[in-house]
PDB file of C-alpha atoms in Angstrom:
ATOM      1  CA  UNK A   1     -41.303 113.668-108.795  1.00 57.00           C
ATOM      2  CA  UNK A   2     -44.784 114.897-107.185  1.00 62.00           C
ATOM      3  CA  UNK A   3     -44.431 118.347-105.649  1.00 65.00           C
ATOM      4  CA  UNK A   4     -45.968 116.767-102.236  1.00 57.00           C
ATOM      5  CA  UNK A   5     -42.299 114.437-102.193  1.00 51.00           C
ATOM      6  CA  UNK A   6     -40.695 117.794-101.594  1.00 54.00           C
ATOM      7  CA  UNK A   7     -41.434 118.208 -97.988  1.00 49.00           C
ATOM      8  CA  UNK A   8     -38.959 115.928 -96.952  1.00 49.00           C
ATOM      9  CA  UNK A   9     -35.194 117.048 -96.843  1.00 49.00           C
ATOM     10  CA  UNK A  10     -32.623 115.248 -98.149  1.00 47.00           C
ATOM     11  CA  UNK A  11     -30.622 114.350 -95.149  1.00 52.00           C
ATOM     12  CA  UNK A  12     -30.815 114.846 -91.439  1.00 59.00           C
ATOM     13  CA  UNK A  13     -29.102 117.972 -90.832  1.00 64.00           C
ATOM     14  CA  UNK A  14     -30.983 120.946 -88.992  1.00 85.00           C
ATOM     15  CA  UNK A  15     -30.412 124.184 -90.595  1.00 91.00           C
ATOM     16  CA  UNK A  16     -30.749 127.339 -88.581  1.00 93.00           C
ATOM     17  CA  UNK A  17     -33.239 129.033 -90.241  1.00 96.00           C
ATOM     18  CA  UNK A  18     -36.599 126.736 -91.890  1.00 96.00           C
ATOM     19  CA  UNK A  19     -38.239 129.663 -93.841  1.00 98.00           C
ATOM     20  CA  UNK A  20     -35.561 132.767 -95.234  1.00 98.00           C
ATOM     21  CA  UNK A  21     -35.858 134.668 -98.124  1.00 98.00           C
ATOM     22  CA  UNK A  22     -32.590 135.747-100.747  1.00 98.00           C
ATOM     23  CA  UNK A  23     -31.907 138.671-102.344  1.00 98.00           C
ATOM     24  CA  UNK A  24     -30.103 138.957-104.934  1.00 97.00           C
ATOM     25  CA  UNK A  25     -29.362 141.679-107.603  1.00 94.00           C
ATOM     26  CA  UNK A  26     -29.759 141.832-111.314  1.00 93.00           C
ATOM     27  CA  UNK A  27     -25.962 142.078-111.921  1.00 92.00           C
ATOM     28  CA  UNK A  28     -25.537 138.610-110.066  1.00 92.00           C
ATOM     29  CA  UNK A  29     -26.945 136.523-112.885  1.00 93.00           C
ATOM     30  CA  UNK A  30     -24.773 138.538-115.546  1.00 91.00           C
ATOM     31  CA  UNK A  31     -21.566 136.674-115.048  1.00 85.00           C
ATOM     32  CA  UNK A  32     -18.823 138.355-116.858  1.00 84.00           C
ATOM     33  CA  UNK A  33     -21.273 139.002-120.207  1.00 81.00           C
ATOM     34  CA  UNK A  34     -21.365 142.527-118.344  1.00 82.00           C
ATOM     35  CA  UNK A  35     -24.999 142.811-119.237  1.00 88.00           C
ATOM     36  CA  UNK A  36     -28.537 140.645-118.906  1.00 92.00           C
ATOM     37  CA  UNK A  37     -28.611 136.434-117.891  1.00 94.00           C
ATOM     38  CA  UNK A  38     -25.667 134.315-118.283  1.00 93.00           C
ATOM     39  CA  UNK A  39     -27.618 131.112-118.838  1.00 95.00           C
ATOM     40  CA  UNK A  40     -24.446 129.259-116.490  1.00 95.00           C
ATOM     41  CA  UNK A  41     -24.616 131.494-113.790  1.00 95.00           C
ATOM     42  CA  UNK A  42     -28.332 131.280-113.266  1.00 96.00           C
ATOM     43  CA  UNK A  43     -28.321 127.362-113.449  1.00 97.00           C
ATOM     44  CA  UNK A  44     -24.964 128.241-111.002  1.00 96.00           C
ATOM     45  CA  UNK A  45     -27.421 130.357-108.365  1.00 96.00           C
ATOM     46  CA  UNK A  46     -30.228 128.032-108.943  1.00 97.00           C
ATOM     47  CA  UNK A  47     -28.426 124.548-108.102  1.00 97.00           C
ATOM     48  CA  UNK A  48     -26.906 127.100-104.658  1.00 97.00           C
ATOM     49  CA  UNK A  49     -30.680 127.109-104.009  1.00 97.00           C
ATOM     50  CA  UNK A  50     -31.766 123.615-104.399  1.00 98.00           C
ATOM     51  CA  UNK A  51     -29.070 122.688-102.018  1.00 96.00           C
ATOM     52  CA  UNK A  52     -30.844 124.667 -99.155  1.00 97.00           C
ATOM     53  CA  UNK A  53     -34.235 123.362-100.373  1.00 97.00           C
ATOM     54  CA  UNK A  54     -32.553 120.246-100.260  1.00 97.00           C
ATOM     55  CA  UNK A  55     -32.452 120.827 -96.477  1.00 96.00           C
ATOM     56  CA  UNK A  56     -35.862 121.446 -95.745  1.00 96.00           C
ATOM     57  CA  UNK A  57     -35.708 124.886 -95.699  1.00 97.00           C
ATOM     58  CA  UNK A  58     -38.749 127.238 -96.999  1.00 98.00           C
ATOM     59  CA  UNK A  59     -37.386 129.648 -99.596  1.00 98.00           C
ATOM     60  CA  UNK A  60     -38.716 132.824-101.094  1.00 98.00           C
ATOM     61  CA  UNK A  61     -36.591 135.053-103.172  1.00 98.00           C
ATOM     62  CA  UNK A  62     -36.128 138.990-104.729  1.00 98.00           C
ATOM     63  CA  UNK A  63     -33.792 139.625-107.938  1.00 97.00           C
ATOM     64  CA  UNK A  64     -33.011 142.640-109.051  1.00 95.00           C
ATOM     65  CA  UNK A  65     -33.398 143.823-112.511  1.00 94.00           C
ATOM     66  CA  UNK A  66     -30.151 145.887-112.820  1.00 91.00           C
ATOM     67  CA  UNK A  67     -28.435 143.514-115.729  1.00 92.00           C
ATOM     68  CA  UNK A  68     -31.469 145.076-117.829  1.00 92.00           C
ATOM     69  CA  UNK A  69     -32.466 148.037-116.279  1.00 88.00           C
ATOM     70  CA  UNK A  70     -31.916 150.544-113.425  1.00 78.00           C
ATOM     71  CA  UNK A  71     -34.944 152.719-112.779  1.00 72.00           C
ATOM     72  CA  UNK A  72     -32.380 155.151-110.704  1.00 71.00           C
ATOM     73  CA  UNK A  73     -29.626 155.158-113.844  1.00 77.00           C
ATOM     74  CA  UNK A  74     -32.845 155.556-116.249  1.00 71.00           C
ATOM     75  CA  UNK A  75     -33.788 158.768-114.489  1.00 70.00           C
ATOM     76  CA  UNK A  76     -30.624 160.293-114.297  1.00 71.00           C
ATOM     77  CA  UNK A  77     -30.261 160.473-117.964  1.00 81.00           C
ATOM     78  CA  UNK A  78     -33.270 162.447-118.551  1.00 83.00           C
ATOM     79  CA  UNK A  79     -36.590 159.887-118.161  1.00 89.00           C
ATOM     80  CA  UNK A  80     -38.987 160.384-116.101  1.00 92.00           C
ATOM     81  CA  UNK A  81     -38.691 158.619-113.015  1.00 91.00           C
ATOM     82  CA  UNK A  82     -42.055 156.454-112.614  1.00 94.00           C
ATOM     83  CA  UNK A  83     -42.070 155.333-115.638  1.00 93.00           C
ATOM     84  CA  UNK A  84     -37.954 154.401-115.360  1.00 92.00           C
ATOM     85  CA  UNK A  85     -39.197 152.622-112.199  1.00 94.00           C
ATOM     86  CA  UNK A  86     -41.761 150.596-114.129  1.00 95.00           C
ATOM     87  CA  UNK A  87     -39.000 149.083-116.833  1.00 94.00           C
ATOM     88  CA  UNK A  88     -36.988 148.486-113.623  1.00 94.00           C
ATOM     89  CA  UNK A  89     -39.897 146.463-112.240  1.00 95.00           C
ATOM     90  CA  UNK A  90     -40.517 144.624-115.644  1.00 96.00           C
ATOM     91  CA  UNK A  91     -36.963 143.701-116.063  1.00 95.00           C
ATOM     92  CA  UNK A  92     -36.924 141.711-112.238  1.00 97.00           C
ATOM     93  CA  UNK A  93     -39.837 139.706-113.881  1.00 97.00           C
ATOM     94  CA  UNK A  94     -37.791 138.417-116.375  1.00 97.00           C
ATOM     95  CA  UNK A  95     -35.072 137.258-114.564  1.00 97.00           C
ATOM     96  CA  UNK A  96     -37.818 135.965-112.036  1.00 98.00           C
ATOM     97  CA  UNK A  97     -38.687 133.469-114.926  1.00 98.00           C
ATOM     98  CA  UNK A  98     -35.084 132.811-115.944  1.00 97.00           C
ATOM     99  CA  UNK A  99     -34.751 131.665-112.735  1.00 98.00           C
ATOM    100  CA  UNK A 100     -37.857 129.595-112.129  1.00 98.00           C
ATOM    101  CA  UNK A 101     -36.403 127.763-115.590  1.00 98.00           C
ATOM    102  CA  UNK A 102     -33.713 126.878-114.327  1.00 98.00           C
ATOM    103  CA  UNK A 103     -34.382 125.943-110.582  1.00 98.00           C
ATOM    104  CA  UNK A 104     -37.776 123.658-112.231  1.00 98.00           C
ATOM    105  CA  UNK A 105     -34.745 121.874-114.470  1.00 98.00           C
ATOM    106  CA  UNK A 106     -33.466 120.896-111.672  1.00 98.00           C
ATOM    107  CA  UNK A 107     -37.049 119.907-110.343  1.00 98.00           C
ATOM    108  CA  UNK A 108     -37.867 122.192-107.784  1.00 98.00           C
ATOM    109  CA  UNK A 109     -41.264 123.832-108.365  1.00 98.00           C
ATOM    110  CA  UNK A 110     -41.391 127.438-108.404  1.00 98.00           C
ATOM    111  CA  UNK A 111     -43.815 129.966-108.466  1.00 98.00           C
ATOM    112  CA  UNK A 112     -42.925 133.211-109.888  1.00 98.00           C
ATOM    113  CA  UNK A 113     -45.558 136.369-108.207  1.00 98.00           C
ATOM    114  CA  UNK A 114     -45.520 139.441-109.701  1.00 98.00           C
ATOM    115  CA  UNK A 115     -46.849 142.679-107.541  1.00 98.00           C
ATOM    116  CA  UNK A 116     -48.065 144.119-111.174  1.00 97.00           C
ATOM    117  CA  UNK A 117     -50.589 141.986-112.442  1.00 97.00           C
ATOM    118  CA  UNK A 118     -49.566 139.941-115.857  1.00 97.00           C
ATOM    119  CA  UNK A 119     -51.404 137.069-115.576  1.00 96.00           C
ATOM    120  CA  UNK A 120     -49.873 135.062-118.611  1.00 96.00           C
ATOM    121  CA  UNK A 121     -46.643 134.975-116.873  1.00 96.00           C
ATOM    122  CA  UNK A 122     -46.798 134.672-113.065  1.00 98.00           C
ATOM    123  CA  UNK A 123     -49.393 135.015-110.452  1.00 98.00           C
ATOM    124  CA  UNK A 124     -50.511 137.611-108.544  1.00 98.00           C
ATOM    125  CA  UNK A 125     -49.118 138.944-104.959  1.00 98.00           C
ATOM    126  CA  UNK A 126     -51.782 137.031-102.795  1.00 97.00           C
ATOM    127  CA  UNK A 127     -49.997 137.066 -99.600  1.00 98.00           C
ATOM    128  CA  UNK A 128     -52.357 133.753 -97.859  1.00 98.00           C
ATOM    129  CA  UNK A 129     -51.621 132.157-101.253  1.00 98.00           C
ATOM    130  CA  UNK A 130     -47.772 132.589-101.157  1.00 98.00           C
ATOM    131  CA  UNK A 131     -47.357 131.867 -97.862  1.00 98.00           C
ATOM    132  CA  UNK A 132     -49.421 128.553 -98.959  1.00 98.00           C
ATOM    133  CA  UNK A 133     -46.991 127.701-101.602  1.00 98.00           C
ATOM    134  CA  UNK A 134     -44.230 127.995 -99.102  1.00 98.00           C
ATOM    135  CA  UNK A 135     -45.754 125.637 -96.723  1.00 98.00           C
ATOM    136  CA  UNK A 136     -45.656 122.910-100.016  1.00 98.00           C
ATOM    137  CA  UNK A 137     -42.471 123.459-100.385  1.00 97.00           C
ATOM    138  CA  UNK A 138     -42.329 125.597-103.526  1.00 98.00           C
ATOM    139  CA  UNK A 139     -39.755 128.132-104.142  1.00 98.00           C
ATOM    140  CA  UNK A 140     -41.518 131.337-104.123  1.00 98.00           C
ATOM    141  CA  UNK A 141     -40.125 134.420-106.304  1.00 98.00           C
ATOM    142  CA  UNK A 142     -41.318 137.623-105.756  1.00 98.00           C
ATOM    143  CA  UNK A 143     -40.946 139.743-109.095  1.00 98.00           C
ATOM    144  CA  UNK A 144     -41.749 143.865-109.989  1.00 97.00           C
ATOM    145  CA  UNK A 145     -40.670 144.900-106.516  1.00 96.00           C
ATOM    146  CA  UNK A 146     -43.281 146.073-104.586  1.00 97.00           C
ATOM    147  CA  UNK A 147     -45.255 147.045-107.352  1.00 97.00           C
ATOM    148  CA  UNK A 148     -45.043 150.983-106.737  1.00 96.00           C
ATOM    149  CA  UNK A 149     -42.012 153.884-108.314  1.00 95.00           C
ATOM    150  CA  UNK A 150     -39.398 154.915-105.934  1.00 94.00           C
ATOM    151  CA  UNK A 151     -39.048 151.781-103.667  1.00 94.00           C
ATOM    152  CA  UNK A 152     -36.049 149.615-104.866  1.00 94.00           C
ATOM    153  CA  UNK A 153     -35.842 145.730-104.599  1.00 96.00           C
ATOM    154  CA  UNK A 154     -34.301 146.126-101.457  1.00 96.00           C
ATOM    155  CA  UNK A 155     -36.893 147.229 -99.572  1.00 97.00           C
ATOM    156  CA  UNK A 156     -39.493 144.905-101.790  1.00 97.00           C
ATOM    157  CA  UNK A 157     -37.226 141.922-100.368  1.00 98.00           C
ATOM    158  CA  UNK A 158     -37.503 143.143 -96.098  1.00 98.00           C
ATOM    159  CA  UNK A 159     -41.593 143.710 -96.718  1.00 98.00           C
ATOM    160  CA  UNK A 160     -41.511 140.507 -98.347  1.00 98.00           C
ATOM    161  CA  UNK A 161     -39.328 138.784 -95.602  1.00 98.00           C
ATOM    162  CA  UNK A 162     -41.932 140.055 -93.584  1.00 98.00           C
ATOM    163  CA  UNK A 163     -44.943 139.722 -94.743  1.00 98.00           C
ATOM    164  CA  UNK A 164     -43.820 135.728 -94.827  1.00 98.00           C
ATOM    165  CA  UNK A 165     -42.251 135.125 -91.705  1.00 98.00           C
ATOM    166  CA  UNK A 166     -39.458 134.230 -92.657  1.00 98.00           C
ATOM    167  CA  UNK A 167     -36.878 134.302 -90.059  1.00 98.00           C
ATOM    168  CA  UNK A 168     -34.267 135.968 -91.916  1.00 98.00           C
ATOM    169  CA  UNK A 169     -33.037 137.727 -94.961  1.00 98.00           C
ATOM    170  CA  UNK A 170     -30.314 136.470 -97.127  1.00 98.00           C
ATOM    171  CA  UNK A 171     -28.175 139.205 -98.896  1.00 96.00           C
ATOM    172  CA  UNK A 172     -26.292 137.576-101.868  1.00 94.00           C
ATOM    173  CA  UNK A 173     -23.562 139.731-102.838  1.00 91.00           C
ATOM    174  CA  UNK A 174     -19.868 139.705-104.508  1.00 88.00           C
ATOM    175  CA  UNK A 175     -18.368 139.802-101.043  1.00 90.00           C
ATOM    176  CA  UNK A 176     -18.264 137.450 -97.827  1.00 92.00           C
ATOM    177  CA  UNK A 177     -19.522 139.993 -95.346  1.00 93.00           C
ATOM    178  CA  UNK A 178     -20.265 143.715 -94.855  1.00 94.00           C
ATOM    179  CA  UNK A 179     -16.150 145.666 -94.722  1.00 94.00           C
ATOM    180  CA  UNK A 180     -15.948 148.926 -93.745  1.00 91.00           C
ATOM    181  CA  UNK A 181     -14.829 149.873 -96.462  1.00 88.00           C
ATOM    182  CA  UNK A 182     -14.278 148.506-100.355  1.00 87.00           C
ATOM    183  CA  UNK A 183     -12.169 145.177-100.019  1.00 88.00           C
ATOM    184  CA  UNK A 184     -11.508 145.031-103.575  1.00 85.00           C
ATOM    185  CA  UNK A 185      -9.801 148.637-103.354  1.00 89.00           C
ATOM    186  CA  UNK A 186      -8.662 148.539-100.092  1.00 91.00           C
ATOM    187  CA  UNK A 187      -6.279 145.855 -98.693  1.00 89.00           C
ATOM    188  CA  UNK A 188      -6.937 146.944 -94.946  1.00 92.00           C
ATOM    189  CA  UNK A 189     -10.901 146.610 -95.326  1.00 92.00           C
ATOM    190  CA  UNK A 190     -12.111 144.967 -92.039  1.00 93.00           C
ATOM    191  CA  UNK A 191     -14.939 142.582 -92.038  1.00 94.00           C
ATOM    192  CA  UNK A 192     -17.367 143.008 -89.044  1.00 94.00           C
ATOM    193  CA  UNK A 193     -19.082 139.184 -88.094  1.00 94.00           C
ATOM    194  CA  UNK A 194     -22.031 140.859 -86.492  1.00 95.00           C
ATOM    195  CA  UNK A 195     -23.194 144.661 -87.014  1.00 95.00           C
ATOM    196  CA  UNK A 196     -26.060 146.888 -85.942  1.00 96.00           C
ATOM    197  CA  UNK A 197     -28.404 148.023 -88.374  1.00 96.00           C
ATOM    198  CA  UNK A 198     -28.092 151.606 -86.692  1.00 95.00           C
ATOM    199  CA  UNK A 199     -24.277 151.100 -86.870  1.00 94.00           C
ATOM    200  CA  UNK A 200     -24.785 150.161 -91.043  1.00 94.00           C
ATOM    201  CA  UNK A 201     -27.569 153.122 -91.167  1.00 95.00           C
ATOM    202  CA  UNK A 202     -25.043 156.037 -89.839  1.00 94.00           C
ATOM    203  CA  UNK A 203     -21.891 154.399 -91.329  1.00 92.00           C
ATOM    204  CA  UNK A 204     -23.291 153.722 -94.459  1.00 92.00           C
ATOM    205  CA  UNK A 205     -22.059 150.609 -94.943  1.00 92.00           C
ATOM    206  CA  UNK A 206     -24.112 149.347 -98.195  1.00 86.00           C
ATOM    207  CA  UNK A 207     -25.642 146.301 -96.861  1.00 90.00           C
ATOM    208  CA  UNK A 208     -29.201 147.327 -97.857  1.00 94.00           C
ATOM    209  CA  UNK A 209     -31.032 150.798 -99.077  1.00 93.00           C
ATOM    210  CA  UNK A 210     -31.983 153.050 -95.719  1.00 95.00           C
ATOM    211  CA  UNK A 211     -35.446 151.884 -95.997  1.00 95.00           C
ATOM    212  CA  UNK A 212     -34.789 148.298 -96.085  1.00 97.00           C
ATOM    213  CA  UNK A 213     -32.316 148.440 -93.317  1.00 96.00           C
ATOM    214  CA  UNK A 214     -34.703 150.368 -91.315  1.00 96.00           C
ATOM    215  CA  UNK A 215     -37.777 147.818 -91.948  1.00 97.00           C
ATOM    216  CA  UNK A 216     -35.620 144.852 -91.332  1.00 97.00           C
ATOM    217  CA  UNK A 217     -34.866 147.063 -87.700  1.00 97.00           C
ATOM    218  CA  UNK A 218     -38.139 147.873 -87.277  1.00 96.00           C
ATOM    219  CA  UNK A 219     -39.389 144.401 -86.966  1.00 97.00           C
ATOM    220  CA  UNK A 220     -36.454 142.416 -85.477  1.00 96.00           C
ATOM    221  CA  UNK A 221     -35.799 140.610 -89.089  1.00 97.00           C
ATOM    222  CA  UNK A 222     -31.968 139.782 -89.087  1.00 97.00           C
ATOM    223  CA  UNK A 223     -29.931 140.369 -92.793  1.00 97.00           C
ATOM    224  CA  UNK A 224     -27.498 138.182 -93.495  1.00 97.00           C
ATOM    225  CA  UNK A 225     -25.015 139.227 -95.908  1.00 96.00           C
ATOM    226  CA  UNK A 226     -22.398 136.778 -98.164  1.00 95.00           C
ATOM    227  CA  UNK A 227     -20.946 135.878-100.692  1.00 93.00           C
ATOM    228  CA  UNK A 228     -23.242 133.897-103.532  1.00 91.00           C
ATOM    229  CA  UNK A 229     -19.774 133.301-105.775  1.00 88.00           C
ATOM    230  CA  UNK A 230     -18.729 131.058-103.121  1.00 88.00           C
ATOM    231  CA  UNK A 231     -19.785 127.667-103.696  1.00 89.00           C
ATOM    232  CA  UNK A 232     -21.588 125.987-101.049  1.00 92.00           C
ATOM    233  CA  UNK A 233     -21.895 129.530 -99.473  1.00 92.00           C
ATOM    234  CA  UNK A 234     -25.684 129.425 -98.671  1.00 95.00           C
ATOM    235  CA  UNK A 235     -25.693 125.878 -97.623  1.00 95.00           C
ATOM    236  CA  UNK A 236     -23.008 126.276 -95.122  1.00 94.00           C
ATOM    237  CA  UNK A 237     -24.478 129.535 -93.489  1.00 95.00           C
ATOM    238  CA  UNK A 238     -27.758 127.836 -92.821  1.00 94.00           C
ATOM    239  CA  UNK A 239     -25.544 124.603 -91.385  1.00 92.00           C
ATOM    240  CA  UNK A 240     -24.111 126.664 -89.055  1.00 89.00           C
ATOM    241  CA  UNK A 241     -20.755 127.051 -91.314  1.00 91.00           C
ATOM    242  CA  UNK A 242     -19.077 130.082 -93.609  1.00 90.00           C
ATOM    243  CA  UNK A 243     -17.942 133.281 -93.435  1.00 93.00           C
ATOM    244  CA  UNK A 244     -20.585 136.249 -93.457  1.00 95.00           C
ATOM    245  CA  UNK A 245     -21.942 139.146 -91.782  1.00 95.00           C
ATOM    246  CA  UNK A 246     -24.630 139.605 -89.503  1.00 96.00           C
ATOM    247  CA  UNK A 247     -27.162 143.062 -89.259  1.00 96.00           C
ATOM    248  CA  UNK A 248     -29.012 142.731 -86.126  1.00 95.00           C
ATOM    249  CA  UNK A 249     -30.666 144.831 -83.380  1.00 88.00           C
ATOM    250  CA  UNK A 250     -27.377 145.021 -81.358  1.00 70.00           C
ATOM    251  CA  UNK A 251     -24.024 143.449 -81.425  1.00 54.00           C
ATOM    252  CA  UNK A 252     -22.583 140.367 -79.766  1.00 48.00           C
TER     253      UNK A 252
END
């Protein structure tokens, strides 16, 4: 298959979003090894994402690197925090490339762009040329954060999300929603459907780092948080279907 027989989804169905990006953490692609890739659950994540391709939709994404290496958890044990920040960054480009494998297995091209330079491996942030691989239908992954110490993945993801246009941002996550509290320790947690980002800023309620929440506010970009262990879970969202949460300017 050419990469120009891409542009055409595979059915007729309209999602509600053409161009979003997903963010996902490190710890995602574990599985239950409890540390770096579970071969299964990447191809699992990367077929999720070749059904929304599937659909015609334009599709950047951010991974963590936390199932090889927190900058943050790094520091606190004594490192220095730059250079923690740096292995942080290194260890998103490898599971960048795991996951370019495995989506290109399933024959979706891929670009993997790195915001520190290692030419061997990826390509260069080039914002005109990413946006250009998005228009061909290429699956664009953004590796090594935003290139720079003491900005997590988070906020690499909203300036991303941004700098692309895409219309919204696609929090992967354990859970179906934002609760307001833990709903695997609490059996009265309450999912909200739709929540401010002001309301998640002063309640804390772990949808994104402060900065990221405050970007995404900033410049209208709506977060979508749910659950990437159910299957079908990103497909259905963007067909209108599915249970998640919804960080916008204001509720209802």
């Amino acid at each position: 298959m050419t990469e120009d027989a891409q542009a055409a989804p595979a059915d007729d169905q309209q999602p509600t979003y053409r161009r979003v990006l997903l963010k996902i953490s490190g710890e995602a692609l574990m599985g239950d090894a409890g540390y770096g890739l579970n071969p299964p659950t990447v191809q699992k994540i990367a077929e999720e994402v070749k059904s929304v391709h599937d659909m015609g939709v334009e599709i950047c994404m951010v991974i963590g690197g936390g199932n090889i290496f927190r900058g943050l958890a790094g520091s606190a044990q004594g490192m220095e925090r730059t250079t923690a920040d740096y292995m942080g960054m290194l260890a998103t480009v490898m599971n960048a490339l795991a996951m370019q494998s495995a989506l290109e297995g399933l024959g979706v091209f891929t670009r993997v762009i790195s915001a520190i330079r290692m030419d061997e491996v990826a390509e260069p942030y080039i914002r005109r040329r990413a946006v250009r691989h998005l228009e061909k239908k290429r699956v664009v992954i953004f590796a090594a954060g935003t290139g720079n110490p003491y900005f997590t993945t988070d906020t690499a993801a909203t300036l991303r999300a941004n700098e692309m246009a895409c219309e919204a941002i696609f929090k992967g996550t354990k859970v179906d929603g934002v609760y307001d509290k833990d709903p695997k320790k609490y059996s009265d947690a309450v999912r909200y459907d739709e929540v401010s980002y002001d309301e998640a800023l002063a309640k804390r309620l772990g949808v994104m780092d402060a900065s990221a929440i405050a970007l995404a506010r900033d410049n209208n970009k709506p977060i979508i948080v749910f659950s990437l262990d159910e299957p079908g879970g990103f497909k259905g969202i963007l067909a209108g279907e599915g249970t998640y949460t919804k960080v916008t300017n204001k509720k209802g």
